[in-house]
JSON list of C-alpha atoms in Angstrom, two decimals:
[
{"chain": "A", "resi": 1, "resn": "MET", "atom": "CA", "xyz": [-135.80, 16.41, -97.19]},
{"chain": "A", "resi": 2, "resn": "THR", "atom": "CA", "xyz": [-138.71, 17.66, -95.45]},
{"chain": "A", "resi": 3, "resn": "THR", "atom": "CA", "xyz": [-139.50, 18.12, -91.88]},
{"chain": "A", "resi": 4, "resn": "PRO", "atom": "CA", "xyz": [-142.46, 16.63, -91.21]},
{"chain": "A", "resi": 5, "resn": "PRO", "atom": "CA", "xyz": [-145.65, 18.49, -88.98]},
{"chain": "A", "resi": 6, "resn": "VAL", "atom": "CA", "xyz": [-145.43, 17.80, -85.63]},
{"chain": "A", "resi": 7, "resn": "LEU", "atom": "CA", "xyz": [-148.90, 16.30, -85.72]},
{"chain": "A", "resi": 8, "resn": "THR", "atom": "CA", "xyz": [-150.29, 13.82, -88.32]},
{"chain": "A", "resi": 9, "resn": "PRO", "atom": "CA", "xyz": [-153.27, 15.41, -90.66]},
{"chain": "A", "resi": 10, "resn": "ILE", "atom": "CA", "xyz": [-156.52, 13.86, -89.84]},
{"chain": "A", "resi": 11, "resn": "PRO", "atom": "CA", "xyz": [-157.84, 12.26, -92.61]},
{"chain": "A", "resi": 12, "resn": "GLU", "atom": "CA", "xyz": [-161.51, 13.43, -93.30]},
{"chain": "A", "resi": 13, "resn": "ALA", "atom": "CA", "xyz": [-163.17, 9.98, -92.98]},
{"chain": "A", "resi": 14, "resn": "ASP", "atom": "CA", "xyz": [-161.46, 9.85, -89.35]},
{"chain": "A", "resi": 15, "resn": "LEU", "atom": "CA", "xyz": [-163.21, 13.38, -87.89]},
{"chain": "A", "resi": 16, "resn": "THR", "atom": "CA", "xyz": [-165.17, 13.12, -84.78]},
{"chain": "A", "resi": 17, "resn": "ASP", "atom": "CA", "xyz": [-168.50, 14.77, -84.81]},
{"chain": "A", "resi": 18, "resn": "GLU", "atom": "CA", "xyz": [-167.72, 17.52, -83.32]},
{"chain": "A", "resi": 19, "resn": "GLN", "atom": "CA", "xyz": [-164.38, 17.63, -85.29]},
{"chain": "A", "resi": 20, "resn": "ARG", "atom": "CA", "xyz": [-166.78, 17.37, -88.93]},
{"chain": "A", "resi": 21, "resn": "ALA", "atom": "CA", "xyz": [-168.88, 20.25, -87.53]},
{"chain": "A", "resi": 22, "resn": "LEU", "atom": "CA", "xyz": [-166.00, 22.42, -87.48]},
{"chain": "A", "resi": 23, "resn": "TYR", "atom": "CA", "xyz": [-164.23, 20.84, -90.74]},
{"chain": "A", "resi": 24, "resn": "ASP", "atom": "CA", "xyz": [-167.29, 21.87, -92.80]},
{"chain": "A", "resi": 25, "resn": "ALA", "atom": "CA", "xyz": [-167.61, 25.37, -91.08]},
{"chain": "A", "resi": 26, "resn": "ILE", "atom": "CA", "xyz": [-163.92, 25.50, -92.28]},
{"chain": "A", "resi": 27, "resn": "LEU", "atom": "CA", "xyz": [-164.49, 24.58, -96.25]},
{"chain": "A", "resi": 28, "resn": "ASP", "atom": "CA", "xyz": [-167.77, 25.97, -96.31]},
{"chain": "A", "resi": 29, "resn": "GLY", "atom": "CA", "xyz": [-166.66, 29.45, -95.26]},
{"chain": "A", "resi": 30, "resn": "ARG", "atom": "CA", "xyz": [-163.63, 29.88, -97.67]},
{"chain": "A", "resi": 31, "resn": "LYS", "atom": "CA", "xyz": [-165.33, 27.86, -100.87]},
{"chain": "A", "resi": 32, "resn": "PRO", "atom": "CA", "xyz": [-163.87, 31.40, -102.43]},
{"chain": "A", "resi": 33, "resn": "ILE", "atom": "CA", "xyz": [-160.26, 30.57, -101.63]},
{"chain": "A", "resi": 34, "resn": "SER", "atom": "CA", "xyz": [-160.53, 26.74, -102.29]},
{"chain": "A", "resi": 35, "resn": "LYS", "atom": "CA", "xyz": [-161.14, 27.50, -106.23]},
{"chain": "A", "resi": 36, "resn": "ASN", "atom": "CA", "xyz": [-156.98, 28.37, -106.87]},
{"chain": "A", "resi": 37, "resn": "THR", "atom": "CA", "xyz": [-155.91, 27.39, -103.37]},
{"chain": "A", "resi": 38, "resn": "SER", "atom": "CA", "xyz": [-155.58, 23.42, -101.96]},
{"chain": "A", "resi": 39, "resn": "LEU", "atom": "CA", "xyz": [-156.95, 23.28, -98.85]},
{"chain": "A", "resi": 40, "resn": "THR", "atom": "CA", "xyz": [-157.34, 19.36, -98.09]},
{"chain": "A", "resi": 41, "resn": "ALA", "atom": "CA", "xyz": [-155.08, 16.92, -98.74]},
{"chain": "A", "resi": 42, "resn": "ASP", "atom": "CA", "xyz": [-155.53, 13.71, -100.72]},
{"chain": "A", "resi": 43, "resn": "LYS", "atom": "CA", "xyz": [-157.25, 11.88, -98.07]},
{"chain": "A", "resi": 44, "resn": "GLY", "atom": "CA", "xyz": [-159.62, 15.29, -97.00]},
{"chain": "A", "resi": 45, "resn": "GLU", "atom": "CA", "xyz": [-157.01, 16.41, -94.28]},
{"chain": "A", "resi": 46, "resn": "LEU", "atom": "CA", "xyz": [-157.10, 19.71, -93.90]},
{"chain": "A", "resi": 47, "resn": "ARG", "atom": "CA", "xyz": [-154.19, 22.07, -95.04]},
{"chain": "A", "resi": 48, "resn": "GLY", "atom": "CA", "xyz": [-152.56, 25.50, -93.58]},
{"chain": "A", "resi": 49, "resn": "PRO", "atom": "CA", "xyz": [-153.53, 25.76, -89.79]},
{"chain": "A", "resi": 50, "resn": "PHE", "atom": "CA", "xyz": [-156.99, 24.56, -90.35]},
{"chain": "A", "resi": 51, "resn": "ASP", "atom": "CA", "xyz": [-155.68, 20.85, -89.47]},
{"chain": "A", "resi": 52, "resn": "PRO", "atom": "CA", "xyz": [-154.37, 21.71, -86.29]},
{"chain": "A", "resi": 53, "resn": "LEU", "atom": "CA", "xyz": [-157.13, 23.58, -84.72]},
{"chain": "A", "resi": 54, "resn": "LEU", "atom": "CA", "xyz": [-159.44, 20.03, -85.18]},
{"chain": "A", "resi": 55, "resn": "ARG", "atom": "CA", "xyz": [-157.82, 18.92, -81.89]},
{"chain": "A", "resi": 56, "resn": "ALA", "atom": "CA", "xyz": [-159.26, 21.89, -79.93]},
{"chain": "A", "resi": 57, "resn": "PRO", "atom": "CA", "xyz": [-162.76, 22.27, -82.20]},
{"chain": "A", "resi": 58, "resn": "LYS", "atom": "CA", "xyz": [-164.23, 24.68, -79.61]},
{"chain": "A", "resi": 59, "resn": "VAL", "atom": "CA", "xyz": [-160.59, 27.26, -79.89]},
{"chain": "A", "resi": 60, "resn": "GLY", "atom": "CA", "xyz": [-161.25, 26.32, -83.78]},
{"chain": "A", "resi": 61, "resn": "HIS", "atom": "CA", "xyz": [-164.36, 27.44, -84.20]},
{"chain": "A", "resi": 62, "resn": "ALA", "atom": "CA", "xyz": [-163.38, 30.91, -82.98]},
{"chain": "A", "resi": 63, "resn": "VAL", "atom": "CA", "xyz": [-160.64, 31.07, -84.59]},
{"chain": "A", "resi": 64, "resn": "GLN", "atom": "CA", "xyz": [-162.15, 29.93, -88.07]},
{"chain": "A", "resi": 65, "resn": "GLN", "atom": "CA", "xyz": [-164.96, 32.57, -87.34]},
{"chain": "A", "resi": 66, "resn": "LEU", "atom": "CA", "xyz": [-162.37, 35.60, -86.23]},
{"chain": "A", "resi": 67, "resn": "GLY", "atom": "CA", "xyz": [-160.41, 34.98, -89.70]},
{"chain": "A", "resi": 68, "resn": "LEU", "atom": "CA", "xyz": [-163.83, 35.10, -91.81]},
{"chain": "A", "resi": 69, "resn": "ALA", "atom": "CA", "xyz": [-164.87, 38.08, -89.95]},
{"chain": "A", "resi": 70, "resn": "LEU", "atom": "CA", "xyz": [-161.49, 39.97, -90.63]},
{"chain": "A", "resi": 71, "resn": "ARG", "atom": "CA", "xyz": [-161.99, 39.02, -94.40]},
{"chain": "A", "resi": 72, "resn": "HIS", "atom": "CA", "xyz": [-165.06, 39.70, -94.95]},
{"chain": "A", "resi": 73, "resn": "GLN", "atom": "CA", "xyz": [-166.92, 41.35, -92.29]},
{"chain": "A", "resi": 74, "resn": "THR", "atom": "CA", "xyz": [-164.61, 44.73, -92.14]},
{"chain": "A", "resi": 75, "resn": "ASP", "atom": "CA", "xyz": [-164.96, 47.90, -93.54]},
{"chain": "A", "resi": 76, "resn": "LEU", "atom": "CA", "xyz": [-161.31, 47.69, -95.14]},
{"chain": "A", "resi": 77, "resn": "PRO", "atom": "CA", "xyz": [-161.11, 47.61, -98.74]},
{"chain": "A", "resi": 78, "resn": "PRO", "atom": "CA", "xyz": [-159.68, 43.79, -100.00]},
{"chain": "A", "resi": 79, "resn": "ALA", "atom": "CA", "xyz": [-156.73, 45.37, -101.43]},
{"chain": "A", "resi": 80, "resn": "ALA", "atom": "CA", "xyz": [-155.58, 46.67, -97.27]},
{"chain": "A", "resi": 81, "resn": "THR", "atom": "CA", "xyz": [-156.90, 43.67, -95.93]},
{"chain": "A", "resi": 82, "resn": "GLU", "atom": "CA", "xyz": [-154.95, 41.29, -98.04]},
{"chain": "A", "resi": 83, "resn": "THR", "atom": "CA", "xyz": [-151.75, 43.68, -98.18]},
{"chain": "A", "resi": 84, "resn": "ALA", "atom": "CA", "xyz": [-151.79, 43.28, -94.72]},
{"chain": "A", "resi": 85, "resn": "ILE", "atom": "CA", "xyz": [-151.89, 39.59, -94.62]},
{"chain": "A", "resi": 86, "resn": "LEU", "atom": "CA", "xyz": [-149.25, 39.36, -97.20]},
{"chain": "A", "resi": 87, "resn": "THR", "atom": "CA", "xyz": [-147.08, 41.89, -95.27]},
{"chain": "A", "resi": 88, "resn": "ALA", "atom": "CA", "xyz": [-147.69, 39.71, -91.48]},
{"chain": "A", "resi": 89, "resn": "ALA", "atom": "CA", "xyz": [-146.57, 36.80, -93.61]},
{"chain": "A", "resi": 90, "resn": "ILE", "atom": "CA", "xyz": [-143.75, 38.23, -95.02]},
{"chain": "A", "resi": 91, "resn": "HIS", "atom": "CA", "xyz": [-141.89, 39.39, -91.30]},
{"chain": "A", "resi": 92, "resn": "HIS", "atom": "CA", "xyz": [-143.13, 36.38, -90.14]},
{"chain": "A", "resi": 93, "resn": "GLU", "atom": "CA", "xyz": [-141.84, 33.72, -92.71]},
{"chain": "A", "resi": 94, "resn": "ALA", "atom": "CA", "xyz": [-145.62, 32.31, -92.74]},
{"chain": "A", "resi": 95, "resn": "GLU", "atom": "CA", "xyz": [-144.91, 30.06, -96.09]},
{"chain": "A", "resi": 96, "resn": "PHE", "atom": "CA", "xyz": [-148.56, 28.96, -95.81]},
{"chain": "A", "resi": 97, "resn": "GLU", "atom": "CA", "xyz": [-149.87, 32.44, -95.26]},
{"chain": "A", "resi": 98, "resn": "TRP", "atom": "CA", "xyz": [-148.41, 33.79, -98.59]},
{"chain": "A", "resi": 99, "resn": "TYR", "atom": "CA", "xyz": [-148.89, 30.71, -100.60]},
{"chain": "A", "resi": 100, "resn": "ALA", "atom": "CA", "xyz": [-152.63, 30.97, -99.66]},
{"chain": "A", "resi": 101, "resn": "HIS", "atom": "CA", "xyz": [-153.11, 34.81, -99.80]},
{"chain": "A", "resi": 102, "resn": "ALA", "atom": "CA", "xyz": [-151.06, 36.14, -102.79]},
{"chain": "A", "resi": 103, "resn": "ASN", "atom": "CA", "xyz": [-153.11, 33.77, -104.56]},
{"chain": "A", "resi": 104, "resn": "ILE", "atom": "CA", "xyz": [-156.11, 35.16, -103.21]},
{"chain": "A", "resi": 105, "resn": "VAL", "atom": "CA", "xyz": [-154.71, 38.89, -104.50]},
{"chain": "A", "resi": 106, "resn": "ARG", "atom": "CA", "xyz": [-153.66, 37.28, -108.01]},
{"chain": "A", "resi": 107, "resn": "THR", "atom": "CA", "xyz": [-156.61, 35.88, -108.48]},
{"chain": "A", "resi": 108, "resn": "ARG", "atom": "CA", "xyz": [-159.13, 38.32, -107.70]},
{"chain": "A", "resi": 109, "resn": "LYS", "atom": "CA", "xyz": [-156.44, 41.36, -109.26]},
{"chain": "A", "resi": 110, "resn": "LEU", "atom": "CA", "xyz": [-156.61, 42.92, -105.38]},
{"chain": "A", "resi": 111, "resn": "ILE", "atom": "CA", "xyz": [-152.94, 44.66, -106.49]},
{"chain": "A", "resi": 112, "resn": "THR", "atom": "CA", "xyz": [-150.14, 44.69, -109.25]},
{"chain": "A", "resi": 113, "resn": "GLU", "atom": "CA", "xyz": [-147.64, 42.18, -109.40]},
{"chain": "A", "resi": 114, "resn": "GLU", "atom": "CA", "xyz": [-145.11, 44.53, -108.89]},
{"chain": "A", "resi": 115, "resn": "ASP", "atom": "CA", "xyz": [-146.80, 45.41, -105.48]},
{"chain": "A", "resi": 116, "resn": "ILE", "atom": "CA", "xyz": [-146.72, 41.60, -105.01]},
{"chain": "A", "resi": 117, "resn": "ASP", "atom": "CA", "xyz": [-143.01, 41.74, -105.37]},
{"chain": "A", "resi": 118, "resn": "ARG", "atom": "CA", "xyz": [-142.62, 45.05, -103.35]},
{"chain": "A", "resi": 119, "resn": "ILE", "atom": "CA", "xyz": [-144.60, 43.34, -100.11]},
{"chain": "A", "resi": 120, "resn": "ARG", "atom": "CA", "xyz": [-142.15, 40.43, -100.92]},
{"chain": "A", "resi": 121, "resn": "LYS", "atom": "CA", "xyz": [-139.24, 42.31, -100.55]},
{"chain": "A", "resi": 122, "resn": "ASN", "atom": "CA", "xyz": [-140.70, 44.10, -97.52]},
{"chain": "A", "resi": 123, "resn": "THR", "atom": "CA", "xyz": [-141.12, 47.77, -99.56]},
{"chain": "A", "resi": 124, "resn": "GLN", "atom": "CA", "xyz": [-144.03, 49.68, -99.40]},
{"chain": "A", "resi": 125, "resn": "PRO", "atom": "CA", "xyz": [-146.23, 49.18, -102.84]},
{"chain": "A", "resi": 126, "resn": "GLU", "atom": "CA", "xyz": [-147.45, 51.72, -104.49]},
{"chain": "A", "resi": 127, "resn": "GLU", "atom": "CA", "xyz": [-150.90, 51.65, -104.94]},
{"chain": "A", "resi": 128, "resn": "ALA", "atom": "CA", "xyz": [-152.47, 53.82, -102.19]},
{"chain": "A", "resi": 129, "resn": "ASP", "atom": "CA", "xyz": [-154.49, 51.71, -100.22]},
{"chain": "A", "resi": 130, "resn": "ALA", "atom": "CA", "xyz": [-152.18, 49.16, -100.36]},
{"chain": "A", "resi": 131, "resn": "ALA", "atom": "CA", "xyz": [-149.31, 51.36, -99.37]},
{"chain": "A", "resi": 132, "resn": "LEU", "atom": "CA", "xyz": [-151.28, 52.39, -96.30]},
{"chain": "A", "resi": 133, "resn": "ALA", "atom": "CA", "xyz": [-151.67, 49.27, -95.11]},
{"chain": "A", "resi": 134, "resn": "TRP", "atom": "CA", "xyz": [-148.32, 47.82, -95.67]},
{"chain": "A", "resi": 135, "resn": "LYS", "atom": "CA", "xyz": [-147.33, 50.93, -93.73]},
{"chain": "A", "resi": 136, "resn": "ALA", "atom": "CA", "xyz": [-149.46, 49.96, -91.01]},
{"chain": "A", "resi": 137, "resn": "ALA", "atom": "CA", "xyz": [-148.76, 47.03, -90.68]},
{"chain": "A", "resi": 138, "resn": "THR", "atom": "CA", "xyz": [-145.04, 47.20, -90.76]},
{"chain": "A", "resi": 139, "resn": "ALA", "atom": "CA", "xyz": [-145.37, 49.19, -87.53]},
{"chain": "A", "resi": 140, "resn": "LEU", "atom": "CA", "xyz": [-147.79, 47.32, -85.84]},
{"chain": "A", "resi": 141, "resn": "LEU", "atom": "CA", "xyz": [-145.55, 44.38, -86.23]},
{"chain": "A", "resi": 142, "resn": "LYS", "atom": "CA", "xyz": [-142.62, 46.14, -84.20]},
{"chain": "A", "resi": 143, "resn": "MET", "atom": "CA", "xyz": [-144.83, 45.44, -81.26]},
{"chain": "A", "resi": 144, "resn": "LYS", "atom": "CA", "xyz": [-144.50, 49.69, -80.19]},
{"chain": "A", "resi": 145, "resn": "PRO", "atom": "CA", "xyz": [-147.21, 52.19, -80.47]},
{"chain": "A", "resi": 146, "resn": "LEU", "atom": "CA", "xyz": [-147.72, 53.88, -83.52]},
{"chain": "A", "resi": 147, "resn": "ASP", "atom": "CA", "xyz": [-146.89, 57.03, -83.64]},
{"chain": "A", "resi": 148, "resn": "ALA", "atom": "CA", "xyz": [-149.65, 59.61, -84.19]},
{"chain": "A", "resi": 149, "resn": "GLN", "atom": "CA", "xyz": [-148.72, 60.77, -87.52]},
{"chain": "A", "resi": 150, "resn": "LEU", "atom": "CA", "xyz": [-149.73, 57.14, -89.00]},
{"chain": "A", "resi": 151, "resn": "VAL", "atom": "CA", "xyz": [-152.88, 56.80, -86.70]},
{"chain": "A", "resi": 152, "resn": "SER", "atom": "CA", "xyz": [-154.10, 59.93, -88.35]},
{"chain": "A", "resi": 153, "resn": "GLU", "atom": "CA", "xyz": [-153.15, 59.25, -91.62]},
{"chain": "A", "resi": 154, "resn": "VAL", "atom": "CA", "xyz": [-155.32, 55.24, -90.92]},
{"chain": "A", "resi": 155, "resn": "THR", "atom": "CA", "xyz": [-158.07, 57.13, -89.26]},
{"chain": "A", "resi": 156, "resn": "ASP", "atom": "CA", "xyz": [-158.25, 60.11, -91.67]},
{"chain": "A", "resi": 157, "resn": "ARG", "atom": "CA", "xyz": [-158.85, 56.70, -94.40]},
{"chain": "A", "resi": 158, "resn": "TRP", "atom": "CA", "xyz": [-160.61, 54.06, -92.68]},
{"chain": "A", "resi": 159, "resn": "GLY", "atom": "CA", "xyz": [-161.57, 55.84, -89.64]},
{"chain": "A", "resi": 160, "resn": "GLU", "atom": "CA", "xyz": [-161.03, 54.21, -85.77]},
{"chain": "A", "resi": 161, "resn": "GLN", "atom": "CA", "xyz": [-163.24, 50.97, -86.83]},
{"chain": "A", "resi": 162, "resn": "GLY", "atom": "CA", "xyz": [-160.48, 50.50, -89.45]},
{"chain": "A", "resi": 163, "resn": "LEU", "atom": "CA", "xyz": [-157.70, 51.12, -87.19]},
{"chain": "A", "resi": 164, "resn": "VAL", "atom": "CA", "xyz": [-158.68, 48.27, -84.71]},
{"chain": "A", "resi": 165, "resn": "GLU", "atom": "CA", "xyz": [-159.48, 46.44, -87.99]},
{"chain": "A", "resi": 166, "resn": "LEU", "atom": "CA", "xyz": [-156.56, 46.41, -88.86]},
{"chain": "A", "resi": 167, "resn": "THR", "atom": "CA", "xyz": [-154.60, 45.68, -85.99]},
{"chain": "A", "resi": 168, "resn": "CYS", "atom": "CA", "xyz": [-156.68, 42.73, -85.32]},
{"chain": "A", "resi": 169, "resn": "MET", "atom": "CA", "xyz": [-155.99, 41.60, -88.68]},
{"chain": "A", "resi": 170, "resn": "VAL", "atom": "CA", "xyz": [-152.01, 41.83, -87.90]},
{"chain": "A", "resi": 171, "resn": "GLY", "atom": "CA", "xyz": [-152.00, 39.99, -84.77]},
{"chain": "A", "resi": 172, "resn": "HIS", "atom": "CA", "xyz": [-154.93, 36.71, -86.17]},
{"chain": "A", "resi": 173, "resn": "TYR", "atom": "CA", "xyz": [-152.12, 36.76, -88.85]},
{"chain": "A", "resi": 174, "resn": "THR", "atom": "CA", "xyz": [-149.44, 36.42, -86.82]},
{"chain": "A", "resi": 175, "resn": "HIS", "atom": "CA", "xyz": [-151.23, 34.31, -84.15]},
{"chain": "A", "resi": 176, "resn": "LEU", "atom": "CA", "xyz": [-151.35, 32.01, -86.77]},
{"chain": "A", "resi": 177, "resn": "ALA", "atom": "CA", "xyz": [-147.33, 32.03, -88.12]},
{"chain": "A", "resi": 178, "resn": "LEU", "atom": "CA", "xyz": [-147.21, 31.02, -84.85]},
{"chain": "A", "resi": 179, "resn": "LEU", "atom": "CA", "xyz": [-149.11, 28.18, -84.68]},
{"chain": "A", "resi": 180, "resn": "MET", "atom": "CA", "xyz": [-147.82, 26.87, -87.91]},
{"chain": "A", "resi": 181, "resn": "HIS", "atom": "CA", "xyz": [-144.35, 27.45, -87.20]},
{"chain": "A", "resi": 182, "resn": "ALA", "atom": "CA", "xyz": [-144.83, 25.81, -84.06]},
{"chain": "A", "resi": 183, "resn": "LEU", "atom": "CA", "xyz": [-146.09, 22.70, -85.55]},
{"chain": "A", "resi": 184, "resn": "ASN", "atom": "CA", "xyz": [-144.00, 22.49, -88.86]},
{"chain": "A", "resi": 185, "resn": "ILE", "atom": "CA", "xyz": [-147.03, 23.85, -91.13]},
{"chain": "A", "resi": 186, "resn": "THR", "atom": "CA", "xyz": [-145.70, 23.99, -94.60]},
{"chain": "A", "resi": 187, "resn": "PRO", "atom": "CA", "xyz": [-147.86, 25.06, -98.01]},
{"chain": "A", "resi": 188, "resn": "PRO", "atom": "CA", "xyz": [-148.07, 22.09, -100.03]},
{"chain": "A", "resi": 189, "resn": "VAL", "atom": "CA", "xyz": [-145.85, 23.49, -102.99]},
{"chain": "A", "resi": 190, "resn": "PRO", "atom": "CA", "xyz": [-143.13, 25.43, -102.92]},
{"chain": "A", "resi": 191, "resn": "SER", "atom": "CA", "xyz": [-144.36, 29.09, -102.08]},
{"chain": "A", "resi": 192, "resn": "ASP", "atom": "CA", "xyz": [-143.45, 32.16, -104.13]},
{"chain": "A", "resi": 193, "resn": "MET", "atom": "CA", "xyz": [-142.43, 34.09, -100.75]},
{"chain": "A", "resi": 194, "resn": "ARG", "atom": "CA", "xyz": [-138.72, 34.71, -101.38]},
{"chain": "A", "resi": 195, "resn": "GLY", "atom": "CA", "xyz": [-138.82, 35.33, -105.60]}
]
């Protein structure tokens, strides 16, 4: 028997005007994801980290906008972005993030299934951008300063901007993992996180 989430998801019909604005912004900004990953439940309740954000709409707007900026407005290649997200998901055992982002990676064919499996097993992927993103994300998740060699590798490939973007990416998905663990939010279907 699964433990229910701490907060009862809010049905779409029960949203306040302020919550509705956030709800619409979340779904509008994630249309490409929602084609293959269900972001709403039977009564229009938001899934994943999005439903709790409805309780704090001002903060929720900032969080969801940061997520969109990190995924769509950086100069990092999509394979690097999604590898960093999957690496954080594995590190934090964040099943919803794995469910959602492994789906994105597969749908967009950003990295091979073999590299997805390597990330799931906490092993460096082979594709160059994914390998460097995994290496950097794994180091960042240790919560220590990055060594000079790794900083050099990342800045040689993506510049100082890429280093900062990658660091913010890992931090953002760590934040979402904390939110989902604390509030017992799981994916709508079993994830393939542990193979």
